[in-house]
PDB file of C-alpha atoms in Angstrom:
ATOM      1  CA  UNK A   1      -0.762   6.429 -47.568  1.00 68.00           C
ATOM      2  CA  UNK A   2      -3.852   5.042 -49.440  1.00 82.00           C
ATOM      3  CA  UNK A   3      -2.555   1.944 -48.970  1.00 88.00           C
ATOM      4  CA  UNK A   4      -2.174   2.438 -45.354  1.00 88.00           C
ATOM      5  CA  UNK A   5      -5.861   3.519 -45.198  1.00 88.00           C
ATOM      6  CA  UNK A   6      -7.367   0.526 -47.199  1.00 89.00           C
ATOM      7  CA  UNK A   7      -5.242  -1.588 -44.216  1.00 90.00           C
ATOM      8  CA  UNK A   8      -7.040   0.568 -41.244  1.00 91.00           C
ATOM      9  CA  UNK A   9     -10.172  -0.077 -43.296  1.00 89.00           C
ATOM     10  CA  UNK A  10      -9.984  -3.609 -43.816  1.00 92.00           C
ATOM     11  CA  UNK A  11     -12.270  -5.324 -41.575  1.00 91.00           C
ATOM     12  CA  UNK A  12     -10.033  -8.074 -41.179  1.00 92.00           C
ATOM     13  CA  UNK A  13      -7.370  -6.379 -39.290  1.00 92.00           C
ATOM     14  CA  UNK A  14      -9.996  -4.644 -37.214  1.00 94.00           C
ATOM     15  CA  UNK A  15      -9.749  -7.045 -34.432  1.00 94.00           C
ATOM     16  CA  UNK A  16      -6.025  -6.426 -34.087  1.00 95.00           C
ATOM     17  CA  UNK A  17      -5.953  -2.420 -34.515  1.00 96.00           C
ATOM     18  CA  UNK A  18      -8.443  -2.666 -32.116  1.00 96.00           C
ATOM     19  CA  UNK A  19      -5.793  -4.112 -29.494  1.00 97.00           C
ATOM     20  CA  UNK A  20      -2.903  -0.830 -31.068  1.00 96.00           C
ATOM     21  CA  UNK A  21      -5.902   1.755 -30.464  1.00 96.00           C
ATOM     22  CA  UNK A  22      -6.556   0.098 -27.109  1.00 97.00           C
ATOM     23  CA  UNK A  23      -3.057   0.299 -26.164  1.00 97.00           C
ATOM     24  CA  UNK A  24      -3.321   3.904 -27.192  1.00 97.00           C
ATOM     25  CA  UNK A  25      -6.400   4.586 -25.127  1.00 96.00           C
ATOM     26  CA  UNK A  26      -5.453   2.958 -22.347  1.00 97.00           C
ATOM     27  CA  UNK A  27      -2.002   5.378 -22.670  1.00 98.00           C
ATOM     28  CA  UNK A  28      -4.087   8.678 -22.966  1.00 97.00           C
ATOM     29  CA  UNK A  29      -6.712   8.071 -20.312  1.00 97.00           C
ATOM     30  CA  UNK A  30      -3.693   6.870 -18.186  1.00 97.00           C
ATOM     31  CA  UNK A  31      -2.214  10.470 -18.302  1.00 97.00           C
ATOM     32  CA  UNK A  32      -5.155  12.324 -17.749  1.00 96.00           C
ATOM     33  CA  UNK A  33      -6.445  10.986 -14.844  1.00 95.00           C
ATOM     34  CA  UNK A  34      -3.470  10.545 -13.288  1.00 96.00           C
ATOM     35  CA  UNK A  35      -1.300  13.430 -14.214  1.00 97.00           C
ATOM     36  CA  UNK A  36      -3.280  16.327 -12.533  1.00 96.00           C
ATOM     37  CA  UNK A  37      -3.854  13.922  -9.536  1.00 93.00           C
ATOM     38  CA  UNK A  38      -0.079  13.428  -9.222  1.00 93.00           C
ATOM     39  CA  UNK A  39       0.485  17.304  -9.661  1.00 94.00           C
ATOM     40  CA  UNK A  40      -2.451  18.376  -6.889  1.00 92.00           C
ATOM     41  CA  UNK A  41      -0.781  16.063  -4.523  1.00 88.00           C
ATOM     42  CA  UNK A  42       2.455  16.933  -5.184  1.00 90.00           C
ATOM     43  CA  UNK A  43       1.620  20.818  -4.178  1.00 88.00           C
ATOM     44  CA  UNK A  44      -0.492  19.924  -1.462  1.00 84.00           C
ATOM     45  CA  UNK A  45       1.509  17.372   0.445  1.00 79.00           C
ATOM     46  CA  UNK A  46       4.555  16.902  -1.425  1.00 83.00           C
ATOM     47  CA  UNK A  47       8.246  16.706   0.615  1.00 84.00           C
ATOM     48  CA  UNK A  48      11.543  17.761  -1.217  1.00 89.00           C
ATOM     49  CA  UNK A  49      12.332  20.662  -3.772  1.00 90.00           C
ATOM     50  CA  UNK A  50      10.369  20.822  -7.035  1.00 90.00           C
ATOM     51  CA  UNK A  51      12.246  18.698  -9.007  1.00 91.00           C
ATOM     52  CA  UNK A  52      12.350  15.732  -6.665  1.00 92.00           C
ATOM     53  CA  UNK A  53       8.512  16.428  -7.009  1.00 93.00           C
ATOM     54  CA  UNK A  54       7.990  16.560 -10.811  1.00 95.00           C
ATOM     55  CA  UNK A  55      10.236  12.820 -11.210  1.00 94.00           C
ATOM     56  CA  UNK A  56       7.624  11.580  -8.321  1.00 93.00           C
ATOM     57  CA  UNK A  57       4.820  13.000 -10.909  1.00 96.00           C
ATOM     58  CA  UNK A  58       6.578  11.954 -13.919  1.00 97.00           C
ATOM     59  CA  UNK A  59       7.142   8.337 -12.449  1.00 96.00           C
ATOM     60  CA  UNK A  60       3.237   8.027 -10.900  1.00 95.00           C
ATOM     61  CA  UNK A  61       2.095   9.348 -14.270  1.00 97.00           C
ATOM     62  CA  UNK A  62       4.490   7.084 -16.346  1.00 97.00           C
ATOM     63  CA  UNK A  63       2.886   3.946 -14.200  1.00 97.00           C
ATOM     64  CA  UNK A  64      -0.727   4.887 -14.538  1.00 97.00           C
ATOM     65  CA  UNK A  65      -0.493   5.012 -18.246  1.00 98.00           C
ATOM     66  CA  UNK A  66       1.714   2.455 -19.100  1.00 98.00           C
ATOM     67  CA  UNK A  67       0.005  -0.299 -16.935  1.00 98.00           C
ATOM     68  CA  UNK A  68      -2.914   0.724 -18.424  1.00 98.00           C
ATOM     69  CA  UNK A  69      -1.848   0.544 -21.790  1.00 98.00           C
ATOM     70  CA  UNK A  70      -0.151  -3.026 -20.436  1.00 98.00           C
ATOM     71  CA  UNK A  71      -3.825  -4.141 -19.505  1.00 98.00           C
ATOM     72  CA  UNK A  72      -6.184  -2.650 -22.427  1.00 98.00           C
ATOM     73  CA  UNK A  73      -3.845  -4.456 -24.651  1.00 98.00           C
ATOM     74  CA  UNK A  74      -3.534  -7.912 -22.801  1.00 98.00           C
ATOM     75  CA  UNK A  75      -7.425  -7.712 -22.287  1.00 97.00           C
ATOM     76  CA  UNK A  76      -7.668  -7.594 -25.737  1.00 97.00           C
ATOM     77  CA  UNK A  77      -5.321  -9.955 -27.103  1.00 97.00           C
ATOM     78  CA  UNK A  78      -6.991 -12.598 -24.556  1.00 97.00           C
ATOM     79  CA  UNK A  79     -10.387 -11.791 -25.951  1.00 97.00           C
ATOM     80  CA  UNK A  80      -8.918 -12.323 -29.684  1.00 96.00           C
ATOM     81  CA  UNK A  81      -7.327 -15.553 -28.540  1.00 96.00           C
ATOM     82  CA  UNK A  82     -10.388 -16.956 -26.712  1.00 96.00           C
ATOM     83  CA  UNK A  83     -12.672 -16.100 -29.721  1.00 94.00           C
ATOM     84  CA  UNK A  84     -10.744 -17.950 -31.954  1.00 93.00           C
ATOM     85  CA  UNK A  85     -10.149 -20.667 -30.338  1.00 94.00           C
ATOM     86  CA  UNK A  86     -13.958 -21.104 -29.791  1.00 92.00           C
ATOM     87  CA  UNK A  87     -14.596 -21.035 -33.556  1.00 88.00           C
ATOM     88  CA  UNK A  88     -15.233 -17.157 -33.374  1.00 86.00           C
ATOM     89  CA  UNK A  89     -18.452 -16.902 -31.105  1.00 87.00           C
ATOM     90  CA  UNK A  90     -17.512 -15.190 -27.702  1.00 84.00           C
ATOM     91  CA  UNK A  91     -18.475 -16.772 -24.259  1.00 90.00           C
ATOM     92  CA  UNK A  92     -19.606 -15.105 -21.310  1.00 88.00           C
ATOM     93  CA  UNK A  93     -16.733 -16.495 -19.322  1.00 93.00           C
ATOM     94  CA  UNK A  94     -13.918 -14.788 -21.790  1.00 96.00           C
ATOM     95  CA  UNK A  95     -14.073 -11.350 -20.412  1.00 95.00           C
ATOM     96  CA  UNK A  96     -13.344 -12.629 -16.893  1.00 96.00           C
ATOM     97  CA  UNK A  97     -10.749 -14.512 -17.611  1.00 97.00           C
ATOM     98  CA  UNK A  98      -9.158 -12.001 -20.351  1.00 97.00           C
ATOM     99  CA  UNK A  99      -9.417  -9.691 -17.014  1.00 97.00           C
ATOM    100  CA  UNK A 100      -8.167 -12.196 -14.614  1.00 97.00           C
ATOM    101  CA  UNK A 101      -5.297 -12.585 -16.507  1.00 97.00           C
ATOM    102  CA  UNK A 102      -4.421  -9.309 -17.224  1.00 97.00           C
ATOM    103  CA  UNK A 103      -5.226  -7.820 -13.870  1.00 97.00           C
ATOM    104  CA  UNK A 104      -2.524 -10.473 -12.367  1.00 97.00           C
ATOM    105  CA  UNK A 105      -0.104  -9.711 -14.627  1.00 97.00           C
ATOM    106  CA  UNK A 106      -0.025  -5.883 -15.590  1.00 97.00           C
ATOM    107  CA  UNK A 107      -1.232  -5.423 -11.678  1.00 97.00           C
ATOM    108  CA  UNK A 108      -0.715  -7.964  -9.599  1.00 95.00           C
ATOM    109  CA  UNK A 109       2.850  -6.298  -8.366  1.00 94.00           C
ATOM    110  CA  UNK A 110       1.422  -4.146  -5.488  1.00 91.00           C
ATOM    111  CA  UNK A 111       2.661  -0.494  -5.936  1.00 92.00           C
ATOM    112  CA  UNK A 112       1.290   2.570  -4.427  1.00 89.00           C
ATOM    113  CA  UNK A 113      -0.341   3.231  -8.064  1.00 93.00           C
ATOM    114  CA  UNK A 114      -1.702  -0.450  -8.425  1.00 94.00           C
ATOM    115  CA  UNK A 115      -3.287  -0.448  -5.178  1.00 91.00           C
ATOM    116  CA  UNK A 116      -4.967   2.510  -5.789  1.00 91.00           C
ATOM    117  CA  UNK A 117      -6.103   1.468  -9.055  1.00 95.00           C
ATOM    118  CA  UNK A 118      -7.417  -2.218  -7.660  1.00 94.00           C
ATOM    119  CA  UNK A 119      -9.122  -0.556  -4.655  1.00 91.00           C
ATOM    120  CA  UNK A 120     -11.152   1.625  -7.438  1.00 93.00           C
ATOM    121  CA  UNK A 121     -12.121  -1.044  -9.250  1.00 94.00           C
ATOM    122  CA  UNK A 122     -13.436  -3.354  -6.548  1.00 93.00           C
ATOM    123  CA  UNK A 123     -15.064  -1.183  -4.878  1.00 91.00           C
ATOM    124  CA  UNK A 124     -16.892  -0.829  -8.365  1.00 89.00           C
ATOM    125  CA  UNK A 125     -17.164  -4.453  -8.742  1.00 92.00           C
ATOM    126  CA  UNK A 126     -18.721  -4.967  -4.848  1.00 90.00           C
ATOM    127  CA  UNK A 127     -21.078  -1.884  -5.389  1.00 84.00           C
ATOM    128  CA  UNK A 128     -22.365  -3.579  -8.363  1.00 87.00           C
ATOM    129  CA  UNK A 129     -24.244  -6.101  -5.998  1.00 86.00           C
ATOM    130  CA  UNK A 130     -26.283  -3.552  -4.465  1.00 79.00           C
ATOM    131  CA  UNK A 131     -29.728  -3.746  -6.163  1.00 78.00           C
ATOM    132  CA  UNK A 132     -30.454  -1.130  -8.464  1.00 69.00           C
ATOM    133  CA  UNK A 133     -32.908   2.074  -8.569  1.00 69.00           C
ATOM    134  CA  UNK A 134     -35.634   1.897 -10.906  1.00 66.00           C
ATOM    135  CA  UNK A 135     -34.450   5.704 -11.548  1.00 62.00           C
ATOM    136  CA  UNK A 136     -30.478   6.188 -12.918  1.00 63.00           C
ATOM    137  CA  UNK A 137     -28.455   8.525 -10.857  1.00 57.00           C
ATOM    138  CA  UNK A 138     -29.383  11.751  -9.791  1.00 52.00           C
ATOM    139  CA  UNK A 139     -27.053  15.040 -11.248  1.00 51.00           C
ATOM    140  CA  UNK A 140     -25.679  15.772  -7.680  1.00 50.00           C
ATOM    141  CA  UNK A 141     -23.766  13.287  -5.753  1.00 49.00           C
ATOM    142  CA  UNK A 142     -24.514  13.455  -1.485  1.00 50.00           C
ATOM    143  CA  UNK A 143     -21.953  14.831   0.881  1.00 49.00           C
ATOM    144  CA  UNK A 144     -19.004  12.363   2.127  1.00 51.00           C
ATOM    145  CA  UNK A 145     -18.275  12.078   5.604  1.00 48.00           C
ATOM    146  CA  UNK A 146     -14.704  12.819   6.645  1.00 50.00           C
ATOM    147  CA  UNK A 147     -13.034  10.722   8.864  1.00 50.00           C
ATOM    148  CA  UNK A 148      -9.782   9.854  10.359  1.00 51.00           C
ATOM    149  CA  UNK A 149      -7.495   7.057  11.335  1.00 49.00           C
ATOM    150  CA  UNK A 150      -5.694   6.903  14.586  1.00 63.00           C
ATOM    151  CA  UNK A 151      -3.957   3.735  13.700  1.00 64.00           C
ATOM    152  CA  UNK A 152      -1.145   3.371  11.587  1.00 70.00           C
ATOM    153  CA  UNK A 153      -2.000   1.788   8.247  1.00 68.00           C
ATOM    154  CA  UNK A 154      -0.417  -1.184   7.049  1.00 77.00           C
ATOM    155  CA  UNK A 155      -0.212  -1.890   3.289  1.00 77.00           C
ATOM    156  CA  UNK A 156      -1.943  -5.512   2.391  1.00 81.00           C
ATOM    157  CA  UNK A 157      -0.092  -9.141   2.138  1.00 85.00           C
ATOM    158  CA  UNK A 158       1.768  -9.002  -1.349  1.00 85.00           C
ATOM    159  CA  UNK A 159       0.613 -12.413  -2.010  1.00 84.00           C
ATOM    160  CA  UNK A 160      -3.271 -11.372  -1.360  1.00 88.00           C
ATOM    161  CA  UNK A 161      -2.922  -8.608  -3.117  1.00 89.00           C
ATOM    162  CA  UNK A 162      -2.032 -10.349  -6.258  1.00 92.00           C
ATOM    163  CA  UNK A 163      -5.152 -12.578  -6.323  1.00 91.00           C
ATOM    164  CA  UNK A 164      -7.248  -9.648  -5.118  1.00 91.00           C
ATOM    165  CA  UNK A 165      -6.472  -7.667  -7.775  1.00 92.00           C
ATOM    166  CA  UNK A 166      -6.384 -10.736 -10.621  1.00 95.00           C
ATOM    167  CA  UNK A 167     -10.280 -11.583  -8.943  1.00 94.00           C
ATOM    168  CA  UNK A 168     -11.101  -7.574  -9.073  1.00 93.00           C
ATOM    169  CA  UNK A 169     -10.093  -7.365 -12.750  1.00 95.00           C
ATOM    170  CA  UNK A 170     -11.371 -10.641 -14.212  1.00 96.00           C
ATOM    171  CA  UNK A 171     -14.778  -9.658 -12.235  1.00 95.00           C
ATOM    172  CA  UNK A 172     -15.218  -5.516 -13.633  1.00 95.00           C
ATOM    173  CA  UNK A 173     -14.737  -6.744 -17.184  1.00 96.00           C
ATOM    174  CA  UNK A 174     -17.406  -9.440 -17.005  1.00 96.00           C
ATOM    175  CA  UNK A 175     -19.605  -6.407 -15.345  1.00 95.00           C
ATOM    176  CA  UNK A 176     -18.900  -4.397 -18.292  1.00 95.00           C
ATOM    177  CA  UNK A 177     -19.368  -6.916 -20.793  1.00 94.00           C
ATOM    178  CA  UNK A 178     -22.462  -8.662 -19.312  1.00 95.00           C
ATOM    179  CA  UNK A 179     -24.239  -6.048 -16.360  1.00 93.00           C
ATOM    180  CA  UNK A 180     -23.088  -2.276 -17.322  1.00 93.00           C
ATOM    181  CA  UNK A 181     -26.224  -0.829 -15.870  1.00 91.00           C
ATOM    182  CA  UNK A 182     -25.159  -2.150 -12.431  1.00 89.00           C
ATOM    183  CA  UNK A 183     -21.594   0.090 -12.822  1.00 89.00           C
ATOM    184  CA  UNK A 184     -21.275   3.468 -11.549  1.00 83.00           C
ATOM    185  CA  UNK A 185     -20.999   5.961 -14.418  1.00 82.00           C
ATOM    186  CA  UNK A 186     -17.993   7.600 -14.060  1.00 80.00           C
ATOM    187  CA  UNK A 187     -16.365   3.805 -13.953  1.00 89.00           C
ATOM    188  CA  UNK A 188     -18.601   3.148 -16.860  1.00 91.00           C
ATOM    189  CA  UNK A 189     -18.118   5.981 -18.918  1.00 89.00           C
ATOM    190  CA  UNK A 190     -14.119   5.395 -18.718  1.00 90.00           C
ATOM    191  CA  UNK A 191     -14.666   1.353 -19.887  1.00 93.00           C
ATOM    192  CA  UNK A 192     -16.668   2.610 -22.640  1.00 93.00           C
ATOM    193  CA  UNK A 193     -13.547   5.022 -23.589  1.00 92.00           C
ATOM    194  CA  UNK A 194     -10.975   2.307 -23.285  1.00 93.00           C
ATOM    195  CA  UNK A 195     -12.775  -0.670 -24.400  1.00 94.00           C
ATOM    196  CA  UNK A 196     -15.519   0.492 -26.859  1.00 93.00           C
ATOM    197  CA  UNK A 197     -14.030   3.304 -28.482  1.00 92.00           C
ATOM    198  CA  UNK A 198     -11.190   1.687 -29.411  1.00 92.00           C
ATOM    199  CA  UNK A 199     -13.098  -0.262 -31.712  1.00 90.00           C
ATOM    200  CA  UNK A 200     -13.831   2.252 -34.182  1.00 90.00           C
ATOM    201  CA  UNK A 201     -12.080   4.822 -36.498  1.00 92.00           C
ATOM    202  CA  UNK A 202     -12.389   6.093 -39.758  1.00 90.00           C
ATOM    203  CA  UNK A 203      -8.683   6.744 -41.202  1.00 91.00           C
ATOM    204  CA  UNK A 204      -4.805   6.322 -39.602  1.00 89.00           C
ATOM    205  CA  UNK A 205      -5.690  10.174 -37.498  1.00 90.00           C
ATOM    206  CA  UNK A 206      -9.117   8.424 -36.022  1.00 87.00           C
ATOM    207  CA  UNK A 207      -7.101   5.108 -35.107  1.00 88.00           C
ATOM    208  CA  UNK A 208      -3.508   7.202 -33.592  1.00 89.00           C
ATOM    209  CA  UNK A 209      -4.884  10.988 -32.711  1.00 89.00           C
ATOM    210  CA  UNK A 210      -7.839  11.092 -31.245  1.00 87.00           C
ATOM    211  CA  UNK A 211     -11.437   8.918 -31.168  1.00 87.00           C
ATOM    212  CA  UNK A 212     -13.886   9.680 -33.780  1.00 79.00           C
TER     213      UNK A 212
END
């Protein structure tokens, strides 16, 4: 074991236990945001008996996590790769294209889950255009509109989608990277979890269990 820990403590590993703790993140905030989503849905509007229902939660949950496991970890590796093939100083143009890569691979196939996921993220990405407050955002968010569709929707062109959601990706990590002030929090805050906080940890629980 105290071998184990001078290895997690080494700072030369640290940029590849970065990429295990990222996968690891990118697992657990996977299955939190989308498991009680899935389940809420699933009561409210679900068809079928109740276990036809849990495999469609199981399945939506398994996605969710596991592409974003998929992505945290490619982001990562690209970053690693980039950096050292640029002597070790990072460019502003790796985190887009560590993102552009990874978004068209992990979600460039366009599933109910991925396009949900993509339309989150660029609608992050435009709103980051809009000029910003001198003031950060209030505590209480403003009322939403309802509204509703009399047409019947159409899912997008399978080949659009791809670049859309390779252009969406590549773009929110630059964002993060170079303009996080112009990034709605809640977005934020979750980048910071999977990107950030996988950086750090004090012993093999801090890196595996939980963030320090």
């Amino acid at each position: 074991m105290s071998t184990l820990e001078a290895v997690i403590s080494n700072p030369a590993y640290q940029p590849y236990l970065a990429i295990l703790k990222g996968a690891r993140n990118g697992f657990v905030y996977g299955v939190k945001v989308r498991f009680p989503h899935a389940l809420v849905m699933s009561i409210l509007f679900g068809r079928g008996d109740w276990k036809s229902r849990a495999r469609v939660i199981f399945r939506a949950t398994k996605q969710h996590a596991t592409n974003l496991a998929k992505f945290v970890t490619l982001y990562k590796t690209f970053m690693l790769i980039q950096q050292k093939a640029n002597g070790g100083k990072p460019r502003s143009s790796d985190t887009f294209l560590a993102g552009l890569l990874g978004g068209y691979i992990v979600f460039g196939e366009r599933t109910a889950v991925n396009e949900q996921i993509v339309l989150y993220v660029v609608s992050r990405v435009v709103a980051s255009f809009i000029p910003r407050a001198g003031t950060p955002y209030s505590s209480s968010a403003p009322p939403t509109a309802g509204s509703s569709a009399i047409a019947k929707p159409m899912p997008p062109d399978s080949r659009y989608f791809t670049l859309f959601a390779a252009l969406s990706w590549g773009a929110v990590m630059w964002l993060f990277e170079h303009r996080g002030e112009t990034i709605q929090p809640g977005m934020f805050n979750s980048m910071v979890y999977l990107y950030r906080d996988s950086e750090r940890w004090k012993n093999l629980k801090t890196l595996l269990w939980h963030n320090t």
